[in-house]
Structures are given as C-alpha cells and as structure tokens.
Tab-separated table of C-alpha atoms and ligand atoms in Angstrom:
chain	number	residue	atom	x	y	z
V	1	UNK	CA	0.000	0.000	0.000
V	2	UNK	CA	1.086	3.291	-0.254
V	3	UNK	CA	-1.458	4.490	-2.626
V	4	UNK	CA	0.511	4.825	-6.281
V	5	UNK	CA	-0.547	1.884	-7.529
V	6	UNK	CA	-3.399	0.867	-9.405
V	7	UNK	CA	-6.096	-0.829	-7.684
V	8	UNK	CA	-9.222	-2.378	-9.670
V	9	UNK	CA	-12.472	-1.061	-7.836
V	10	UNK	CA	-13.766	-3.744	-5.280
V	11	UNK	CA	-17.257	-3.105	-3.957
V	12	UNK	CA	-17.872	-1.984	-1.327
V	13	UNK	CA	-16.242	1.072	-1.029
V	14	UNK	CA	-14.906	2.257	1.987
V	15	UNK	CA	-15.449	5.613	2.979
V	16	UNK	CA	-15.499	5.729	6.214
V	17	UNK	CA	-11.719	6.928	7.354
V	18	UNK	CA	-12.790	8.932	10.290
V	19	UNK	CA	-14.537	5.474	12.339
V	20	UNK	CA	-11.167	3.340	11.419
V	21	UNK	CA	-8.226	2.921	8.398
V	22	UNK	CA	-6.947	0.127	7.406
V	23	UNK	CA	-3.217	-1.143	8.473
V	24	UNK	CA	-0.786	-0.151	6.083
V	25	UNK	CA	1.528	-2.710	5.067
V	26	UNK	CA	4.117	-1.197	5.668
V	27	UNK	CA	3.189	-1.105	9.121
V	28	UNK	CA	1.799	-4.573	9.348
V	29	UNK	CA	5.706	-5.670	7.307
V	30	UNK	CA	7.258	-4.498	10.554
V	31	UNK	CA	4.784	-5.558	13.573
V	32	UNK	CA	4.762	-9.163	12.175
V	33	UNK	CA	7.723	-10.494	13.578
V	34	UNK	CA	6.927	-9.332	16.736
V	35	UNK	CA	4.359	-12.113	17.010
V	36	UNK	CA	5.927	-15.132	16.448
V	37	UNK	CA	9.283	-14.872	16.729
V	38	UNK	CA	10.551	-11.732	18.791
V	39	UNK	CA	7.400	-12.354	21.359
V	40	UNK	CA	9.318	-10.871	24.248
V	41	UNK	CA	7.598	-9.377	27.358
V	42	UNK	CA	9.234	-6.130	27.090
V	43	UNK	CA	9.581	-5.922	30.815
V	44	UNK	CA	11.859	-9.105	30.941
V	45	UNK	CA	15.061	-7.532	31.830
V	46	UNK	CA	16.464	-10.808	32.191
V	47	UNK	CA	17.085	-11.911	28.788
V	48	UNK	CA	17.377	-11.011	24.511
V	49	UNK	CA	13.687	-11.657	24.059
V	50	UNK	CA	13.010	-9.305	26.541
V	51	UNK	CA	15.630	-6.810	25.456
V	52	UNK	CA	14.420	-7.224	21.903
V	53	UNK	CA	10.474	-6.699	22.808
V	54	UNK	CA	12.064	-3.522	25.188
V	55	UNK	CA	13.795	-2.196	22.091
V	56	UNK	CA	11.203	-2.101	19.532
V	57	UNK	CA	9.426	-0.342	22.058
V	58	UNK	CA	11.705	2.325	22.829
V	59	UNK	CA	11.996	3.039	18.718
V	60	UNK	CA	8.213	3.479	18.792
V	61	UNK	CA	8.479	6.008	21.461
V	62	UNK	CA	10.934	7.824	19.703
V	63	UNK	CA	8.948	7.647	16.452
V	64	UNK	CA	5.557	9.056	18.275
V	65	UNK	CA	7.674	12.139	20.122
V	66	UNK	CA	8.881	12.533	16.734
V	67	UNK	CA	5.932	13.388	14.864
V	68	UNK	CA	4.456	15.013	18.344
V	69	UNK	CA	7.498	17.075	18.641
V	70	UNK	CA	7.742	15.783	22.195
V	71	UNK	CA	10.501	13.789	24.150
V	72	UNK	CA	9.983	10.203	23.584
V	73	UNK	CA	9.668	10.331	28.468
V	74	UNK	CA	6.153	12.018	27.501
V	75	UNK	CA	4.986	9.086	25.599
V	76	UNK	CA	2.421	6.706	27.683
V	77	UNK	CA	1.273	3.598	25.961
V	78	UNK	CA	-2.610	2.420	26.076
V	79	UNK	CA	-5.033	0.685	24.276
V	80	UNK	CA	-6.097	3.606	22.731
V	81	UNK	CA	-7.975	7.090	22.667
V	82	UNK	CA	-10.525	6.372	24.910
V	83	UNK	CA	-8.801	4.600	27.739
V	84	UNK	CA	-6.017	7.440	27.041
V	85	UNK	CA	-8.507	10.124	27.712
V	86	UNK	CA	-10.406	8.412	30.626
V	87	UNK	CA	-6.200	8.421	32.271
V	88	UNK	CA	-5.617	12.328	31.069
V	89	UNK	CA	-9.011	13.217	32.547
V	90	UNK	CA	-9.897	11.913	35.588
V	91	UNK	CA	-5.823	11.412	36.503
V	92	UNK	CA	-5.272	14.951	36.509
V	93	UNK	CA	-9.092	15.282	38.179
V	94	UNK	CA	-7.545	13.328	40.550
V	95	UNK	CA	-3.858	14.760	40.873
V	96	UNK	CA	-5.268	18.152	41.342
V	97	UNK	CA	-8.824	18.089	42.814
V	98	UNK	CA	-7.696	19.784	46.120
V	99	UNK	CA	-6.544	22.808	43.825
V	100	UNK	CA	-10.068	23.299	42.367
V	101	UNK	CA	-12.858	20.987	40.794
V	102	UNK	CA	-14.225	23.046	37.193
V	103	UNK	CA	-13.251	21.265	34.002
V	104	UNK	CA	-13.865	22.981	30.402
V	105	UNK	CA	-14.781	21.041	27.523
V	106	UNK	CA	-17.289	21.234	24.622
V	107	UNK	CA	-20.579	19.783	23.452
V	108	UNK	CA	-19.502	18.842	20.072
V	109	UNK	CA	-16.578	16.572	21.930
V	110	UNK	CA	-16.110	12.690	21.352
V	111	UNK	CA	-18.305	10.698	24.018
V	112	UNK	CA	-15.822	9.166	25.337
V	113	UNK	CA	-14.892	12.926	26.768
V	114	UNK	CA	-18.087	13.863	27.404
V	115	UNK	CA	-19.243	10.612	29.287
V	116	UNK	CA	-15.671	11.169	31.032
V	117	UNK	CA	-16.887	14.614	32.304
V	118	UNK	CA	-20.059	13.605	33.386
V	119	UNK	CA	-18.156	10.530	35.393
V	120	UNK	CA	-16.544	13.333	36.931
V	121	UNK	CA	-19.241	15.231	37.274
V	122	UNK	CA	-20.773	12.812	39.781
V	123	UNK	CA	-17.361	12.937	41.203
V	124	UNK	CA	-18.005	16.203	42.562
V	125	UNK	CA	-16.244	17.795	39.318
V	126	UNK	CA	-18.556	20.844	38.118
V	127	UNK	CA	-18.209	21.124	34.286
V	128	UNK	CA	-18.604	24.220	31.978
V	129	UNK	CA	-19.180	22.690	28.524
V	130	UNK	CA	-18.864	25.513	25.720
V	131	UNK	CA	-21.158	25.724	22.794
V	132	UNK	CA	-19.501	25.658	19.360
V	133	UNK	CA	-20.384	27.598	16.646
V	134	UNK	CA	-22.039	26.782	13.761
V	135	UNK	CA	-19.391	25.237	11.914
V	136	UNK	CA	-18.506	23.447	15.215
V	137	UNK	CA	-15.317	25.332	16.398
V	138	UNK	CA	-14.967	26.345	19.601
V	139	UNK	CA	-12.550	30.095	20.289
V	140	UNK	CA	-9.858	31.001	22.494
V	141	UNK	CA	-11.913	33.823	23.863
V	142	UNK	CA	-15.013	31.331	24.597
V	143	UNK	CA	-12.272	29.229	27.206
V	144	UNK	CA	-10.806	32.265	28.372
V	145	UNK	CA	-13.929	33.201	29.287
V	146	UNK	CA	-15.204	30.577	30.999
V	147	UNK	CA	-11.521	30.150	33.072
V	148	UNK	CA	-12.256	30.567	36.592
V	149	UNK	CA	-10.456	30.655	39.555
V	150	UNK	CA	-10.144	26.938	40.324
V	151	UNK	CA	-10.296	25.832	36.635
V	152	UNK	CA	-7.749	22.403	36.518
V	153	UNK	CA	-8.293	21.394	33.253
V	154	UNK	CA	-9.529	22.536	29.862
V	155	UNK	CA	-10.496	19.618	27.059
V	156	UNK	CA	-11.185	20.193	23.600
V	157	UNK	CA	-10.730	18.145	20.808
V	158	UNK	CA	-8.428	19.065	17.825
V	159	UNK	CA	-10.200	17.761	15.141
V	160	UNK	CA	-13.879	16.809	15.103
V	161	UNK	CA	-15.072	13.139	14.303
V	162	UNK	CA	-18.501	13.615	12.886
V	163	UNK	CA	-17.526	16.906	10.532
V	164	UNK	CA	-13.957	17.080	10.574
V	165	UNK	CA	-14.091	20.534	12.205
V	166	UNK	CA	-10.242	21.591	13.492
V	167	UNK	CA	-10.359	23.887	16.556
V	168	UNK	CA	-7.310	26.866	17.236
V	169	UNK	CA	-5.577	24.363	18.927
V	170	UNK	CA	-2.589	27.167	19.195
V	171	UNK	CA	-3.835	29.912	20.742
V	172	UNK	CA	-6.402	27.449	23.004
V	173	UNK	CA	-3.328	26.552	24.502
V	174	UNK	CA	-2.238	29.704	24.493
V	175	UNK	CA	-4.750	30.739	26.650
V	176	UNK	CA	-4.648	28.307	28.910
V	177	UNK	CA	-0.542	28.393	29.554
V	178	UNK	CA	-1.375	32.014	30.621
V	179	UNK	CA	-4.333	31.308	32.983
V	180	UNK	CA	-1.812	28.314	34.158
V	181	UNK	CA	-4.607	25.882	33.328
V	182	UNK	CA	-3.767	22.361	32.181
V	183	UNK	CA	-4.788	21.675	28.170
V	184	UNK	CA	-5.418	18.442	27.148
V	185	UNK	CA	-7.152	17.516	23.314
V	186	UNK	CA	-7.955	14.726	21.839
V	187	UNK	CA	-5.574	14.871	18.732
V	188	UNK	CA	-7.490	11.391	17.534
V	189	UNK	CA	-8.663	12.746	14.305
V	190	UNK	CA	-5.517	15.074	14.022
V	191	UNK	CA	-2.365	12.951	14.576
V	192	UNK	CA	-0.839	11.931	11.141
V	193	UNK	CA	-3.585	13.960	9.085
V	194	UNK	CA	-2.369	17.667	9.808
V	195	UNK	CA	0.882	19.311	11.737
V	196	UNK	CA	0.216	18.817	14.852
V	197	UNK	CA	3.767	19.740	17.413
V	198	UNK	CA	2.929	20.166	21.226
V	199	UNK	CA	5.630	22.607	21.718
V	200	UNK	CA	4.415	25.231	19.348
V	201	UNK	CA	0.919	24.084	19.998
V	202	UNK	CA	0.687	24.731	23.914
V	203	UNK	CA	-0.300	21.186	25.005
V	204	UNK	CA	-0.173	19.866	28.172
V	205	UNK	CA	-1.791	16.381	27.336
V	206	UNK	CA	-2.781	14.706	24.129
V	207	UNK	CA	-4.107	11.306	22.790
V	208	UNK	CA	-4.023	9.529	19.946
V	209	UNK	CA	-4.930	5.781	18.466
V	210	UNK	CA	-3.630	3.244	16.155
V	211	UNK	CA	-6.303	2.667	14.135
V	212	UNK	CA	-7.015	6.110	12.988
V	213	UNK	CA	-3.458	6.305	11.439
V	214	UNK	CA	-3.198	3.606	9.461
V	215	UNK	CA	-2.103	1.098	12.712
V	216	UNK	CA	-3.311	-1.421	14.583
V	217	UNK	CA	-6.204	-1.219	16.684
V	218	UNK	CA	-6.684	-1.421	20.519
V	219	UNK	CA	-3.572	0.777	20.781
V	220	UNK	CA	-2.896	4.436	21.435
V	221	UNK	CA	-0.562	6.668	23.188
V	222	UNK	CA	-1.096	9.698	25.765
V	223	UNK	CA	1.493	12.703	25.813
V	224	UNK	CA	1.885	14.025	29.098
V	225	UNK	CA	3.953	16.894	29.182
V	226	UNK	CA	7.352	16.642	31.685
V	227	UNK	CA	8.843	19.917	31.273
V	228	UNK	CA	7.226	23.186	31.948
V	229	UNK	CA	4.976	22.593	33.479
V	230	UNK	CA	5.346	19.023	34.356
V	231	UNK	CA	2.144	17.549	34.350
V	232	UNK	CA	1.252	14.736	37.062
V	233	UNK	CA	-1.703	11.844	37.165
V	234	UNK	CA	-2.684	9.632	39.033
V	235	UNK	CA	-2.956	6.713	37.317
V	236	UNK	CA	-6.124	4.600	36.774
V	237	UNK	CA	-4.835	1.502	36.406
V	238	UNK	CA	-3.011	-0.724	39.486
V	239	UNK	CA	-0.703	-3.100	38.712
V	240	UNK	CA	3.042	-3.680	38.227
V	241	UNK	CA	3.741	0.130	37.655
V	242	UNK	CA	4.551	-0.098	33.741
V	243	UNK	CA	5.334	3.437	32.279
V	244	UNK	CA	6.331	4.717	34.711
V	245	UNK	CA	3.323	3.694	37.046
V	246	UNK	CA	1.024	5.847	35.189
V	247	UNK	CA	-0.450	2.480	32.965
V	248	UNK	CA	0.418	-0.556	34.208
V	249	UNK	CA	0.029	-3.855	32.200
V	250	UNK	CA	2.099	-5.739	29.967
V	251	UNK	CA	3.040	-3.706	27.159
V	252	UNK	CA	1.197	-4.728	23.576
V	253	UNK	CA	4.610	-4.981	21.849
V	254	UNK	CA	3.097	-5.583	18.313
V	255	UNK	CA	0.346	-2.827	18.369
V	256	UNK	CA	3.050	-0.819	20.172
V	257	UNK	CA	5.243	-1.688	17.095
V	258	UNK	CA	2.411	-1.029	14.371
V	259	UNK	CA	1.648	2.255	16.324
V	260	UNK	CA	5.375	3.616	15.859
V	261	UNK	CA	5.909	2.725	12.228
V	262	UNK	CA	2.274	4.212	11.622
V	263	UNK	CA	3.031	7.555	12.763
V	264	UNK	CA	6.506	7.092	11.231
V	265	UNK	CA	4.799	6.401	7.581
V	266	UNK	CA	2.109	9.383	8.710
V	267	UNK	CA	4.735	11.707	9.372
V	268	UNK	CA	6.974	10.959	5.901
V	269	UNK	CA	3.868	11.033	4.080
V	270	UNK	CA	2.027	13.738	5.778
V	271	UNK	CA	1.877	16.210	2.903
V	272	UNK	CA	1.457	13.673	0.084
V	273	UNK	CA	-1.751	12.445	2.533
V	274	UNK	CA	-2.908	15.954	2.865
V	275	UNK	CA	-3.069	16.534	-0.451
V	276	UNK	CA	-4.179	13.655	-1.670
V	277	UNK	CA	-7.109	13.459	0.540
V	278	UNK	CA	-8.181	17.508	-0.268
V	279	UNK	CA	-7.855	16.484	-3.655
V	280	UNK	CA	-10.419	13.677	-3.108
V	281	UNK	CA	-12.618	15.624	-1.756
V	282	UNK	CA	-12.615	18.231	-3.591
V	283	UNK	CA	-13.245	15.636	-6.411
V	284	UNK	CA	-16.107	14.380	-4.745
V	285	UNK	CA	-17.984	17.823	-3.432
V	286	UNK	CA	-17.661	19.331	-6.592
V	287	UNK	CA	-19.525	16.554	-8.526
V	288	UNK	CA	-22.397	16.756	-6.086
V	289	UNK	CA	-22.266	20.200	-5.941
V	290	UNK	CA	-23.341	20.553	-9.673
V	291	UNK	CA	-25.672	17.569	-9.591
V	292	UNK	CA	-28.083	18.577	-6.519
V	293	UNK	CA	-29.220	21.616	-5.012
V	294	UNK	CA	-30.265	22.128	-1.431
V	295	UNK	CA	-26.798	20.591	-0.301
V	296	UNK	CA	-25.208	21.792	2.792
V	297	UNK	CA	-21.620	21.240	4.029
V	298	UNK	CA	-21.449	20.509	8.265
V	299	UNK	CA	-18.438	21.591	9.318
V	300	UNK	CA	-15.644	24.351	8.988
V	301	UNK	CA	-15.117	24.474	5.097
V	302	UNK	CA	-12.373	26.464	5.657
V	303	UNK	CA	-10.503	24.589	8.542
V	304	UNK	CA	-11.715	20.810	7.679
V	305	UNK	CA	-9.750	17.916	7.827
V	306	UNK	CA	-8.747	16.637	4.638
V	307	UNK	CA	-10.425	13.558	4.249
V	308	UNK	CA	-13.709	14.190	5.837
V	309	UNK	CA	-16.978	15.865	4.035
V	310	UNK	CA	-19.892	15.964	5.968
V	311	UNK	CA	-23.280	16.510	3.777
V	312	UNK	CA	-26.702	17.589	4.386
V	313	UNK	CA	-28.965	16.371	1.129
V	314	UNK	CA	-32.066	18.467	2.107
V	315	UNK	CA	-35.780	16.366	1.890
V	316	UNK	CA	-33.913	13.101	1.958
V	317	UNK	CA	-33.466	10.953	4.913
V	318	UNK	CA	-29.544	10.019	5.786
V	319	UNK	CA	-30.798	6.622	6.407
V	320	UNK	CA	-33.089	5.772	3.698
V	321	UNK	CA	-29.943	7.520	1.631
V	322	UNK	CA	-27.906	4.345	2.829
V	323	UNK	CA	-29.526	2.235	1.968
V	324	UNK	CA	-30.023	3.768	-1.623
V	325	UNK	CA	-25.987	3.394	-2.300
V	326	UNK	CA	-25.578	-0.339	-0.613
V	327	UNK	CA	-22.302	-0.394	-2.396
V	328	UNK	CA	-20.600	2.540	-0.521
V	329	UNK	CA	-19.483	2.212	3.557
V	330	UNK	CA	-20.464	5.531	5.261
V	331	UNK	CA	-21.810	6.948	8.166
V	332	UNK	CA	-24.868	8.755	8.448
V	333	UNK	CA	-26.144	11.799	11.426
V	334	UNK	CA	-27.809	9.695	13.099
V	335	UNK	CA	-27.012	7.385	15.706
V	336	UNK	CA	-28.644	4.552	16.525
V	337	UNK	CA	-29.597	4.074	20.289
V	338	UNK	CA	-31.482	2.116	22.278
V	339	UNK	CA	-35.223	2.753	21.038
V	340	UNK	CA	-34.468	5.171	18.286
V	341	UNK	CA	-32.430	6.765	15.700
V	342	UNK	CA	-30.943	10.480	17.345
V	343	UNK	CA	-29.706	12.853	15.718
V	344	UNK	CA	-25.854	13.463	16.048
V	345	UNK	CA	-24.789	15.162	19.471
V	346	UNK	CA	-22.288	16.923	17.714
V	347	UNK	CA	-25.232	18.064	15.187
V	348	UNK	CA	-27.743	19.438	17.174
V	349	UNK	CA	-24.308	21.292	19.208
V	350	UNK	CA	-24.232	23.233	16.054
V	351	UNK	CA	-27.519	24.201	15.560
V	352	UNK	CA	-28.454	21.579	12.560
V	353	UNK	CA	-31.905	20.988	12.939
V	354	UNK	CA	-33.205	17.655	13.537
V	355	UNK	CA	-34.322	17.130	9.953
V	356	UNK	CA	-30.640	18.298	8.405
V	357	UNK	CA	-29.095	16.059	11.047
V	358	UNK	CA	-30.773	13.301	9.587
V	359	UNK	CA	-30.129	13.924	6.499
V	360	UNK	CA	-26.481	13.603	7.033
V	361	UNK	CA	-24.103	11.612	5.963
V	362	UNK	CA	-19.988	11.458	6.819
V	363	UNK	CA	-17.610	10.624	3.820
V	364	UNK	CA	-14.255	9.471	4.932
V	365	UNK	CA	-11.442	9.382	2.226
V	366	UNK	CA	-7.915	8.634	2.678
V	367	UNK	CA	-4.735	7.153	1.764
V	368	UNK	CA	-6.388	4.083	-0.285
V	369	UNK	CA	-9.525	6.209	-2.116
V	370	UNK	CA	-8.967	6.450	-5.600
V	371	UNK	CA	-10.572	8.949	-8.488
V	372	UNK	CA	-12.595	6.266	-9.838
V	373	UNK	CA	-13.949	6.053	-6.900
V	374	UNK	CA	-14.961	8.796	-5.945
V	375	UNK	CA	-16.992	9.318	-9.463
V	376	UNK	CA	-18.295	6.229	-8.577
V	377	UNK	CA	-19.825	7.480	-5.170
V	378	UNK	CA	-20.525	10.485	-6.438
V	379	UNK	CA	-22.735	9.254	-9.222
V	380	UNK	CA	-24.346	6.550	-6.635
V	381	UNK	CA	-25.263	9.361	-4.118
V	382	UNK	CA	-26.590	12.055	-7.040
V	383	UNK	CA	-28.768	8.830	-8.313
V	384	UNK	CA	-29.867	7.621	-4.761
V	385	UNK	CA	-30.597	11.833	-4.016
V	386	UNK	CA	-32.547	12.442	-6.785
V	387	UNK	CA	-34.588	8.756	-6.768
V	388	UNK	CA	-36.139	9.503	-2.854
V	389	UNK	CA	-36.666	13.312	-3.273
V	390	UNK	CA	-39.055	12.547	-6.393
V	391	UNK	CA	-40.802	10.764	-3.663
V	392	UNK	CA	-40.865	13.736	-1.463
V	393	UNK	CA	-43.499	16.389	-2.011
V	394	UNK	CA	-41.893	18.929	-0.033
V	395	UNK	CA	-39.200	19.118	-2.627
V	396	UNK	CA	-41.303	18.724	-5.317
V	397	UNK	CA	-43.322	22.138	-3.526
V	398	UNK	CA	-39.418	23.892	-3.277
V	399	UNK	CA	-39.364	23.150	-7.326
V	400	UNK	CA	-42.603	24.927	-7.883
V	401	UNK	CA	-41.175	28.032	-6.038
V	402	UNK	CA	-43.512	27.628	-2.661
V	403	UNK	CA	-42.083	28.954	0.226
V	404	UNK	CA	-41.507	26.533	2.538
V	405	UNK	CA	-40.059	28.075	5.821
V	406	UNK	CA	-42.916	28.049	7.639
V	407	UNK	CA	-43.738	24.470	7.094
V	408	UNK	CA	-41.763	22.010	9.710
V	409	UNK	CA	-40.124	19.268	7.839
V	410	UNK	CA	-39.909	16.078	10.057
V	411	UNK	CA	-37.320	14.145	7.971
V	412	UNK	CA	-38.972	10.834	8.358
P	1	PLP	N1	-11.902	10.594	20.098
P	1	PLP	C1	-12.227	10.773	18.811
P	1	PLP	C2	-12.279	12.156	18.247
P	1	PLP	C3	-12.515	9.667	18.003
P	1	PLP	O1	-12.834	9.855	16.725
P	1	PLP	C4	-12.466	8.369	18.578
P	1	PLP	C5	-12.808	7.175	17.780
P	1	PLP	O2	-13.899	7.011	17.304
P	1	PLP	C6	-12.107	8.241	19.933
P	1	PLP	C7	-11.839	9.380	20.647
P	1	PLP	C8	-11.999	6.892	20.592
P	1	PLP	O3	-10.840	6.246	20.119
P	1	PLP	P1	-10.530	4.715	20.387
P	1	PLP	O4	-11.319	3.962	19.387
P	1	PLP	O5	-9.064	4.579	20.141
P	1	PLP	O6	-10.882	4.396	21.781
C-alpha cells in the first residue's frame, strides 16, 4: 500500500476513514515479527527476548515524540484514545482536585470525553461545557472566558469526528498556559492527518490511536507533558507500575510496534496524505455540488480535515440515503440508540436541525480512495438523491417556487 498503484475497484467502497483505516503494510511488514518470533515481554530484563520486545518499544516512542514534537519520556502507551482520555481526565481530576474541581470542555466533543466529564461530574467535578459555533469550532476567547479561579483542566478536541471541524488548537493553549490551566485535546482525528507539534501548539496532554493512522487497533498513546509545566496523574490503572506507574500492564509490543511505524509512515507522508485526501474531496464535493441543489456542508469548510466531508442532502433521509448506495461504507447523522435513531450530538451542538441532522451523511477518504472512486460514489449518491426526493413532495413544492419556511419538515 502506499497508494501509487493501481487498484481495480472492489465493492464496497470504503469511505469511512474517520470510524477506522486500514493497516498499512508497511506497518503490518514491521509488527509481524513481533508475534511469532521476537514475542518478548518487554519488561523481561532478564534476557534477549526481553531486550528485543524492550527495544522495539523504545523506537516506537521515539517515532511518536517525533511526529508530536515531544521527548519520547512524555509518551504513555494504552489501548487507545478512549482509555487514554479516561487516564488524562480523571488522573489529573484526581492529581489536582484539592486545587479546584471546574473542568472545560465542549458539546460537540467525542463521548468518550463527554461521558468522562459527566463521570466526573458525579465525582463532585462541576463542568462548563462551551457551545460551538455553527461550523462546530470552539474560540480562544469562549475558554478564556469561561476560566475561573479553580479551573484544573480545559479539554477540547483538535479535530472533530462527525464533521472534521479543526479547533485553534494554538492559541487554546495559548490561553490556557497564561491562565496556568492544564490543556489536554484529543488529537485522535488530528495525529498523522495535519501538523500537529505540542511545543508550538501549547499542550499539556494529548491522545491519539492506532487505528485512525493507518495502525493497529486497541492501541494508542497519551502525551503528558514533563517539562514546563510538568504535568502529574494519578494513574487509573493498578498493577506492576509499567510506564512509569502511570499504565500498568504488559506492554502490547506488536500494536506498540504497528503504532510507531504508523506515525513514522504518517509523518513521511504527511503532505502527500494531505493533499491527496483535499484532492479527493474536492473531487467528490464538486460533482455533487453541480448535480443537486439544497446541499449543505457541516463543518468548517475552511478549517476541515482533509479527508472528511460531511453533507446535508435536504428532503432526503440520511438513512433511507444508505440504503439507496448499498455499495458505498459511510456513516450517516444519526445514531442509533437504544429505542431510536438520534440525531448526532455533535449536530444538534451546532444548531443543525433535527431534519438536516438526519439527512447527514460522513464521507471518509484517505490514503487508499482512488478517483474512480470517488466518481463512482458520487454518481451513486446524485442517483440515490434524486430517486427519494421525487418521492418527497416537499421538494417537489421547493421546485414549484412555494415557500416553505414556515412548514416544519420532520425528515422521516
Ligand atoms: N476521540 C475521537 C475524536 C474519536 O474519533 C475516537 C474514535 O472514534 C475516539 C476518541 C476513541 O478512540 P478509540 O477507538 O481509540 O478508543
């Protein structure tokens, strides 16, 4: 893989590179070995399999502080962004609670952080969670206003999931250095798809997984700054005090491995990435754009990630949608829980009605999407679009020039 040679097109497409990527082999080339033959227990100290395990592991530190910017001491191993942020949050919660209990974050955050804060919450922890805008950015000024006397943390997320939204990481941080305030994001969506250097950045803490980058999954990393200011947790995990007791349990050598090489591969690549993956969707949005009206863009247009494009097809339902390109792997506004479909948290943060929400659908390209296919998608959506909203007479009532802004649209 590496995304220069010529694939044939197998169905289905995948276009969903913001829930997972595939491993890149040359990733998977180098974690191999590492389960059959060097299958050391890289805290044996007493012989080469455990030297061998330890060593691979200290070249993936080195390879994530590299493309962090970091120092390869501020690298913690886990088994991935969520457990990651679960440690950054409630282990400085923890570490500093007697200083103050308020937390920031934001409504249009992963769930893992928000179900985090409301753990915390119950905790005693009293949480301010800031409103984005409409394109689902969050400001400096917004956190600096809402920093208060015994604010201990601040926690917003680089790069949104759902619309690919990036956040002023920089002068976040900024803020937050100067009100002495801990700042930890979720760099998920960001690591290995845009710059991303914690120095010039102004983070304090930052996670990251393997299978967003082209790695393994059930592996990620936490950066937990040492050095101005040093940043303590306590950890949330007992055990034999593995790096350096902040996450104990034997180290996943291979994933470790697979995470390294990934970020090494990310960080070579990075531009080539970026611009293939702009190019892709640029490809793709500008095909729909001049086959459908009544098409809205979620997100920051401006400051999006690369590969994502979030769409609102107006008088069509997201689901119904799916199932009109079978062929195609996306994700739609909507989630599914218990009893019934809801629209996307991150969604309604924004303001998207419930109607536009479900009409949403996420489209995910990266390393492995081709041209080809994204005419392909393209002319499956346009077709699937223009099929259901003959079916709808609210559109039909929008062609005949009726105004239709005092009507409520349901969606369904
Ligand atoms: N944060 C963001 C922004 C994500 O997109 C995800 C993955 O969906 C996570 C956190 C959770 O990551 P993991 O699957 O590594 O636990």
């Amino acid at each position: 893989m590496g995304g220069d040679e010529q694939r044939t097109m197998n169905l289905p497409i995948y276009f969903d590179y913001q829930a997972t990527t595939p491993v890149d082999q040359r990733v998977l080339d180098v974690m191999l070995p590492y389960f059959t033959s060097a299958y050391g227990n890289a805290a044996s100290r007493s012989h080469a399999f455990g030297w061998k395990a330890e060593e691979a592991v200290d070249t993936s530190r080195e390879q994530i502080a590299s493309i962090l910017n970091a120092s390869s001491k501020e690298v913690v191993f886990t088994s991935g962004s969520t457990e990651a942020i679960n440690l950054a949050m409630k282990g400085v919660g923890e570490m500093y609670g007697s200083k103050g209990k308020h937390i920031i974050t934001c409504l249009a955050e992963h769930k893992a952080v928000l179900d985090t804060a409301k753990h915390m919450e119950k905790q005693g922890f009293e949480v301010t969670y800031l409103e984005p805008d409409a394109n689902g950015a969050v400001t400096a000024q917004q956190v600096a206003g809402a920093i208060r006397e015994d604010t201990i943390l601040v926690t917003i997320m680089w790069a949104n999931n759902e619309v690919g939204t990036i956040n002023p990481i920089r002068e976040i941080g900024a803020v937050c250095r100067e009100h002495g305030v801990l700042f930890f994001t979720d760099g998920t969506q960001a690591v290995g798809k845009i710059p991303v250097d914690v120095e010039a950045d102004n983070i304090d803490l930052l996670c990251f997984s393997g299978h967003k980058v082209y790695g393994p999954k059930g592996v990620g990393a936490l950066y937990v700054r040492r050095r101005k200011p040093r940043v303590r947790l306590v950890a949330q995990m007992d055990g034999g005090g593995h790096e350096r007791g902040m996450r104990s349990g034997t180290l996943n050598v291979p994933g470790i491995v697979g995470l390294g090489a990934a970020c090494a591969v990310a960080q070579q690549d990075l531009e080539k990435d970026m611009a293939h993956s702009i190019a892709m969707r640029e490809r793709f949005e500008k095909r729909i754009f001049e086959a459908l009206d009544h098409v809205a863009i979620n997100g920051d247009e401006h400051s999006r990630l690369p590969g994502c494009s979030n769409l609102s097809f107006a008088y069509v339902e997201g689901e119904s949608l799916i199932m009109g390109f079978k062929d195609l792997a996306v994700s739609s506004g909507s989630a599914c829980t218990s009893a019934s479909l809801e629209p996307s948290h991150v969604l309604q943060s924004m303001g998207v009605g419930d109607e536009l929400a479900h009409s949403s659908i996420r489209f995910g390209f990266g390393r492995l999407t081709t041209p080809e296919e994204i005419d392909f998608a393209a002319d499956q959506v346009i077709t699937a679009v223009k099929k259901l909203r003959e079916l709808s007479p609210l559109y039909e009532m929008v062609q005949e020039g009726i105004d239709l802004s005092t009507i409520a649209w349901t969606g369904h």
